mmCIF file with all atom_site columns, C-alpha atoms in Angstrom:
data_model
loop_
_atom_site.group_PDB
_atom_site.id
_atom_site.type_symbol
_atom_site.label_atom_id
_atom_site.label_alt_id
_atom_site.label_comp_id
_atom_site.label_asym_id
_atom_site.label_entity_id
_atom_site.label_seq_id
_atom_site.pdbx_PDB_ins_code
_atom_site.Cartn_x
_atom_site.Cartn_y
_atom_site.Cartn_z
_atom_site.occupancy
_atom_site.B_iso_or_equiv
_atom_site.pdbx_formal_charge
_atom_site.auth_seq_id
_atom_site.auth_comp_id
_atom_site.auth_asym_id
_atom_site.auth_atom_id
_atom_site.pdbx_PDB_model_num
ATOM 1   C CA . MET H 1 1   ? 89.652  94.789  130.292 1.00 0.00 ? 3   MET H CA 1
ATOM 2   C CA . THR H 1 2   ? 89.653  91.003  130.234 1.00 0.00 ? 4   THR H CA 1
ATOM 3   C CA . THR H 1 3   ? 92.015  89.110  127.964 1.00 0.00 ? 5   THR H CA 1
ATOM 4   C CA . LYS H 1 4   ? 89.098  87.908  125.826 1.00 0.00 ? 6   LYS H CA 1
ATOM 5   C CA . ALA H 1 5   ? 87.718  91.444  125.410 1.00 0.00 ? 7   ALA H CA 1
ATOM 6   C CA . SER H 1 6   ? 91.202  92.768  124.697 1.00 0.00 ? 8   SER H CA 1
ATOM 7   C CA . ASN H 1 7   ? 91.778  90.131  122.008 1.00 0.00 ? 9   ASN H CA 1
ATOM 8   C CA . LEU H 1 8   ? 88.393  90.798  120.429 1.00 0.00 ? 10  LEU H CA 1
ATOM 9   C CA . THR H 1 9   ? 89.005  94.557  120.408 1.00 0.00 ? 11  THR H CA 1
ATOM 10  C CA . TYR H 1 10  ? 92.493  94.007  118.991 1.00 0.00 ? 12  TYR H CA 1
ATOM 11  C CA . TRP H 1 11  ? 91.237  91.883  116.095 1.00 0.00 ? 13  TRP H CA 1
ATOM 12  C CA . ILE H 1 12  ? 88.282  94.156  115.303 1.00 0.00 ? 14  ILE H CA 1
ATOM 13  C CA . CYS H 1 13  ? 90.523  97.245  115.210 1.00 0.00 ? 15  CYS H CA 1
ATOM 14  C CA . THR H 1 14  ? 93.278  95.457  113.285 1.00 0.00 ? 16  THR H CA 1
ATOM 15  C CA . ILE H 1 15  ? 90.897  94.119  110.635 1.00 0.00 ? 17  ILE H CA 1
ATOM 16  C CA . LEU H 1 16  ? 89.144  97.496  110.342 1.00 0.00 ? 18  LEU H CA 1
ATOM 17  C CA . PHE H 1 17  ? 92.451  99.378  110.058 1.00 0.00 ? 19  PHE H CA 1
ATOM 18  C CA . SER H 1 18  ? 93.787  96.901  107.487 1.00 0.00 ? 20  SER H CA 1
ATOM 19  C CA . ALA H 1 19  ? 90.564  97.048  105.483 1.00 0.00 ? 21  ALA H CA 1
ATOM 20  C CA . LEU H 1 20  ? 90.640  100.854 105.417 1.00 0.00 ? 22  LEU H CA 1
ATOM 21  C CA . MET H 1 21  ? 94.290  100.900 104.329 1.00 0.00 ? 23  MET H CA 1
ATOM 22  C CA . ILE H 1 22  ? 93.710  98.221  101.668 1.00 0.00 ? 24  ILE H CA 1
ATOM 23  C CA . PHE H 1 23  ? 90.676  100.158 100.419 1.00 0.00 ? 25  PHE H CA 1
ATOM 24  C CA . SER H 1 24  ? 92.794  103.320 100.168 1.00 0.00 ? 26  SER H CA 1
ATOM 25  C CA . SER H 1 25  ? 95.508  101.502 98.206  1.00 0.00 ? 27  SER H CA 1
ATOM 26  C CA . VAL H 1 26  ? 93.311  99.891  95.549  1.00 0.00 ? 28  VAL H CA 1
ATOM 27  C CA . GLY H 1 27  ? 92.960  103.013 93.382  1.00 0.00 ? 29  GLY H CA 1
ATOM 28  C CA . GLY H 1 28  ? 96.722  103.391 93.129  1.00 0.00 ? 30  GLY H CA 1
ATOM 29  C CA . LEU H 1 29  ? 97.745  99.837  92.210  1.00 0.00 ? 31  LEU H CA 1
ATOM 30  C CA . GLN H 1 30  ? 96.907  100.701 88.620  1.00 0.00 ? 32  GLN H CA 1
ATOM 31  C CA . PRO H 1 31  ? 96.680  104.471 89.147  1.00 0.00 ? 33  PRO H CA 1
ATOM 32  C CA . SER H 1 32  ? 93.149  105.587 88.362  1.00 0.00 ? 34  SER H CA 1
ATOM 33  C CA . GLN H 1 33  ? 92.415  109.027 87.006  1.00 0.00 ? 35  GLN H CA 1
ATOM 34  C CA . GLN H 1 34  ? 91.067  110.042 90.419  1.00 0.00 ? 36  GLN H CA 1
ATOM 35  C CA . ALA H 1 35  ? 94.286  108.893 92.149  1.00 0.00 ? 37  ALA H CA 1
ATOM 36  C CA . ILE H 1 36  ? 96.402  110.758 89.588  1.00 0.00 ? 38  ILE H CA 1
ATOM 37  C CA . GLN H 1 37  ? 94.358  113.928 90.035  1.00 0.00 ? 39  GLN H CA 1
ATOM 38  C CA . LEU H 1 38  ? 94.733  113.798 93.804  1.00 0.00 ? 40  LEU H CA 1
ATOM 39  C CA . MET H 1 39  ? 98.319  112.587 94.197  1.00 0.00 ? 41  MET H CA 1
ATOM 40  C CA . HIS H 1 40  ? 99.934  114.108 91.107  1.00 0.00 ? 42  HIS H CA 1
ATOM 41  C CA . ASP H 1 41  ? 97.895  117.144 90.135  1.00 0.00 ? 43  ASP H CA 1
ATOM 42  C CA . PHE H 1 42  ? 96.903  118.359 93.635  1.00 0.00 ? 44  PHE H CA 1
ATOM 43  C CA . LEU H 1 43  ? 99.733  117.116 95.864  1.00 0.00 ? 45  LEU H CA 1
ATOM 44  C CA . GLY H 1 44  ? 102.511 117.166 93.263  1.00 0.00 ? 46  GLY H CA 1
ATOM 45  C CA . TYR H 1 45  ? 103.814 113.617 93.703  1.00 0.00 ? 47  TYR H CA 1
ATOM 46  C CA . PRO H 1 46  ? 105.222 111.797 90.654  1.00 0.00 ? 48  PRO H CA 1
ATOM 47  C CA . ILE H 1 47  ? 102.828 109.278 89.119  1.00 0.00 ? 49  ILE H CA 1
ATOM 48  C CA . TYR H 1 48  ? 105.189 106.337 89.751  1.00 0.00 ? 50  TYR H CA 1
ATOM 49  C CA . PHE H 1 49  ? 105.068 107.134 93.489  1.00 0.00 ? 51  PHE H CA 1
ATOM 50  C CA . ILE H 1 50  ? 101.311 106.447 93.577  1.00 0.00 ? 52  ILE H CA 1
ATOM 51  C CA . GLN H 1 51  ? 101.819 102.784 92.724  1.00 0.00 ? 53  GLN H CA 1
ATOM 52  C CA . PHE H 1 52  ? 104.769 102.459 95.134  1.00 0.00 ? 54  PHE H CA 1
ATOM 53  C CA . LEU H 1 53  ? 102.716 103.834 98.052  1.00 0.00 ? 55  LEU H CA 1
ATOM 54  C CA . SER H 1 54  ? 99.769  101.613 97.179  1.00 0.00 ? 56  SER H CA 1
ATOM 55  C CA . ILE H 1 55  ? 101.875 98.450  97.078  1.00 0.00 ? 57  ILE H CA 1
ATOM 56  C CA . ALA H 1 56  ? 103.600 99.396  100.355 1.00 0.00 ? 58  ALA H CA 1
ATOM 57  C CA . LYS H 1 57  ? 100.219 100.025 102.039 1.00 0.00 ? 59  LYS H CA 1
ATOM 58  C CA . LEU H 1 58  ? 98.865  96.736  100.737 1.00 0.00 ? 60  LEU H CA 1
ATOM 59  C CA . ILE H 1 59  ? 101.873 94.760  102.013 1.00 0.00 ? 61  ILE H CA 1
ATOM 60  C CA . GLY H 1 60  ? 101.844 96.556  105.387 1.00 0.00 ? 62  GLY H CA 1
ATOM 61  C CA . SER H 1 61  ? 98.124  95.936  105.788 1.00 0.00 ? 63  SER H CA 1
ATOM 62  C CA . ILE H 1 62  ? 98.557  92.235  105.156 1.00 0.00 ? 64  ILE H CA 1
ATOM 63  C CA . VAL H 1 63  ? 101.571 91.980  107.488 1.00 0.00 ? 65  VAL H CA 1
ATOM 64  C CA . ILE H 1 64  ? 99.704  93.398  110.495 1.00 0.00 ? 66  ILE H CA 1
ATOM 65  C CA . LEU H 1 65  ? 97.073  90.686  110.039 1.00 0.00 ? 67  LEU H CA 1
ATOM 66  C CA . ILE H 1 66  ? 99.583  87.819  110.229 1.00 0.00 ? 68  ILE H CA 1
ATOM 67  C CA . PRO H 1 67  ? 100.428 86.613  113.752 1.00 0.00 ? 69  PRO H CA 1
ATOM 68  C CA . ASN H 1 68  ? 104.024 86.061  114.942 1.00 0.00 ? 70  ASN H CA 1
ATOM 69  C CA . LEU H 1 69  ? 105.743 88.533  112.605 1.00 0.00 ? 71  LEU H CA 1
ATOM 70  C CA . ASP H 1 70  ? 106.747 90.814  115.461 1.00 0.00 ? 72  ASP H CA 1
ATOM 71  C CA . ARG H 1 71  ? 109.689 92.729  114.006 1.00 0.00 ? 73  ARG H CA 1
ATOM 72  C CA . ILE H 1 72  ? 108.227 93.205  110.526 1.00 0.00 ? 74  ILE H CA 1
ATOM 73  C CA . LYS H 1 73  ? 104.837 94.040  112.057 1.00 0.00 ? 75  LYS H CA 1
ATOM 74  C CA . GLU H 1 74  ? 106.471 96.897  113.981 1.00 0.00 ? 76  GLU H CA 1
ATOM 75  C CA . TRP H 1 75  ? 107.790 98.257  110.672 1.00 0.00 ? 77  TRP H CA 1
ATOM 76  C CA . ALA H 1 76  ? 104.406 97.775  109.000 1.00 0.00 ? 78  ALA H CA 1
ATOM 77  C CA . TYR H 1 77  ? 102.604 99.776  111.681 1.00 0.00 ? 79  TYR H CA 1
ATOM 78  C CA . ALA H 1 78  ? 105.243 102.501 111.433 1.00 0.00 ? 80  ALA H CA 1
ATOM 79  C CA . GLY H 1 79  ? 104.955 102.650 107.646 1.00 0.00 ? 81  GLY H CA 1
ATOM 80  C CA . LEU H 1 80  ? 101.171 102.856 107.711 1.00 0.00 ? 82  LEU H CA 1
ATOM 81  C CA . PHE H 1 81  ? 101.247 105.641 110.300 1.00 0.00 ? 83  PHE H CA 1
ATOM 82  C CA . PHE H 1 82  ? 103.884 107.540 108.303 1.00 0.00 ? 84  PHE H CA 1
ATOM 83  C CA . ASP H 1 83  ? 101.638 107.176 105.256 1.00 0.00 ? 85  ASP H CA 1
ATOM 84  C CA . LEU H 1 84  ? 98.678  108.669 107.135 1.00 0.00 ? 86  LEU H CA 1
ATOM 85  C CA . ALA H 1 85  ? 100.774 111.436 108.707 1.00 0.00 ? 87  ALA H CA 1
ATOM 86  C CA . GLY H 1 86  ? 102.228 112.221 105.289 1.00 0.00 ? 88  GLY H CA 1
ATOM 87  C CA . ALA H 1 87  ? 98.750  112.352 103.771 1.00 0.00 ? 89  ALA H CA 1
ATOM 88  C CA . ILE H 1 88  ? 97.567  114.843 106.372 1.00 0.00 ? 90  ILE H CA 1
ATOM 89  C CA . TYR H 1 89  ? 100.712 116.976 106.105 1.00 0.00 ? 91  TYR H CA 1
ATOM 90  C CA . SER H 1 90  ? 100.687 116.910 102.292 1.00 0.00 ? 92  SER H CA 1
ATOM 91  C CA . SER H 1 91  ? 97.031  117.939 102.202 1.00 0.00 ? 93  SER H CA 1
ATOM 92  C CA . ILE H 1 92  ? 97.640  120.872 104.535 1.00 0.00 ? 94  ILE H CA 1
ATOM 93  C CA . ALA H 1 93  ? 100.779 121.936 102.624 1.00 0.00 ? 95  ALA H CA 1
ATOM 94  C CA . ALA H 1 94  ? 99.093  121.716 99.210  1.00 0.00 ? 96  ALA H CA 1
ATOM 95  C CA . ALA H 1 95  ? 95.925  123.521 100.310 1.00 0.00 ? 97  ALA H CA 1
ATOM 96  C CA . GLY H 1 96  ? 97.851  126.147 102.269 1.00 0.00 ? 98  GLY H CA 1
ATOM 97  C CA . LYS H 1 97  ? 95.437  125.864 105.185 1.00 0.00 ? 99  LYS H CA 1
ATOM 98  C CA . PHE H 1 98  ? 93.848  123.342 107.507 1.00 0.00 ? 100 PHE H CA 1
ATOM 99  C CA . ASP H 1 99  ? 90.486  122.049 106.340 1.00 0.00 ? 101 ASP H CA 1
ATOM 100 C CA . PRO H 1 100 ? 88.336  120.640 109.174 1.00 0.00 ? 102 PRO H CA 1
ATOM 101 C CA . MET H 1 101 ? 87.352  117.789 106.826 1.00 0.00 ? 103 MET H CA 1
ATOM 102 C CA . MET H 1 102 ? 90.893  116.485 107.361 1.00 0.00 ? 104 MET H CA 1
ATOM 103 C CA . LEU H 1 103 ? 89.740  115.449 110.822 1.00 0.00 ? 105 LEU H CA 1
ATOM 104 C CA . THR H 1 104 ? 87.933  112.588 109.095 1.00 0.00 ? 106 THR H CA 1
ATOM 105 C CA . MET H 1 105 ? 91.396  111.015 108.854 1.00 0.00 ? 107 MET H CA 1
ATOM 106 C CA . ALA H 1 106 ? 90.904  110.212 112.560 1.00 0.00 ? 108 ALA H CA 1
ATOM 107 C CA . ILE H 1 107 ? 88.477  107.533 111.375 1.00 0.00 ? 109 ILE H CA 1
ATOM 108 C CA . TRP H 1 108 ? 91.438  105.891 109.627 1.00 0.00 ? 110 TRP H CA 1
ATOM 109 C CA . ILE H 1 109 ? 93.974  106.504 112.379 1.00 0.00 ? 111 ILE H CA 1
ATOM 110 C CA . LEU H 1 110 ? 92.060  105.581 115.553 1.00 0.00 ? 112 LEU H CA 1
ATOM 111 C CA . PRO H 1 111 ? 91.589  101.855 114.831 1.00 0.00 ? 113 PRO H CA 1
ATOM 112 C CA . GLY H 1 112 ? 95.282  101.684 113.925 1.00 0.00 ? 114 GLY H CA 1
ATOM 113 C CA . ILE H 1 113 ? 96.330  103.310 117.187 1.00 0.00 ? 115 ILE H CA 1
ATOM 114 C CA . VAL H 1 114 ? 94.112  100.960 119.214 1.00 0.00 ? 116 VAL H CA 1
ATOM 115 C CA . SER H 1 115 ? 95.363  97.950  117.231 1.00 0.00 ? 117 SER H CA 1
ATOM 116 C CA . TYR H 1 116 ? 98.997  98.918  117.763 1.00 0.00 ? 118 TYR H CA 1
ATOM 117 C CA . TYR H 1 117 ? 98.484  99.621  121.473 1.00 0.00 ? 119 TYR H CA 1
ATOM 118 C CA . LEU H 1 118 ? 96.733  96.304  122.108 1.00 0.00 ? 120 LEU H CA 1
ATOM 119 C CA . TRP H 1 119 ? 99.282  94.389  120.024 1.00 0.00 ? 121 TRP H CA 1
ATOM 120 C CA . HIS H 1 120 ? 102.087 95.875  122.098 1.00 0.00 ? 122 HIS H CA 1
ATOM 121 C CA . LYS H 1 121 ? 100.174 95.120  125.279 1.00 0.00 ? 123 LYS H CA 1
ATOM 122 C CA . ARG H 1 122 ? 99.774  91.486  124.165 1.00 0.00 ? 124 ARG H CA 1
ATOM 123 C CA . MET H 1 123 ? 103.487 91.261  123.307 1.00 0.00 ? 125 MET H CA 1
ATOM 124 C CA . SER H 1 124 ? 104.674 92.736  126.589 1.00 0.00 ? 126 SER H CA 1
ATOM 125 C CA . SER H 1 125 ? 102.426 90.459  128.634 1.00 0.00 ? 127 SER H CA 1
ATOM 126 C CA . GLY H 1 126 ? 104.002 87.423  126.966 1.00 0.00 ? 128 GLY H CA 1
ATOM 127 C CA . GLU H 1 127 ? 100.628 86.367  125.611 1.00 0.00 ? 129 GLU H CA 1
ATOM 128 C CA . LEU H 1 128 ? 101.905 86.082  122.057 1.00 0.00 ? 130 LEU H CA 1
ATOM 129 C CA . ALA H 1 129 ? 104.907 84.037  123.144 1.00 0.00 ? 131 ALA H CA 1
ATOM 130 C CA . ILE H 1 130 ? 102.665 81.642  125.063 1.00 0.00 ? 132 ILE H CA 1
ATOM 131 C CA . ASN H 1 131 ? 100.182 81.304  122.185 1.00 0.00 ? 133 ASN H CA 1
ATOM 132 C CA . SER H 1 132 ? 102.902 80.672  119.595 1.00 0.00 ? 134 SER H CA 1
ATOM 133 C CA . ARG H 1 133 ? 104.202 77.514  121.365 1.00 0.00 ? 135 ARG H CA 1
#
């Protein structure tokens, strides 16, 4: 893959992943009834945790969009993946079985994995260091 194609793919996946995570956090910033029903009633999380997760997802989503924040970006990617892994695990644990509809979470995870991979590839090649001078 050429550098130009790699950069384009990186930015498309990063923006898509951030947009999906921001979209998923909006309902919990001021917890809506739907967010409370899902997170509190179904999954058993305390209501105050809904807002905390939403703010953390929003901050992490913004951080991965900002260039040259390497160390904090690593933490942001990790946090967003832990959020998605926790969502899948919590859904399985609360339902008591695996629902094939949970595979739709791959739509949320795949652009994040590609974004993270290409970001790491750009970092290891020194491309980011060269571009930041």
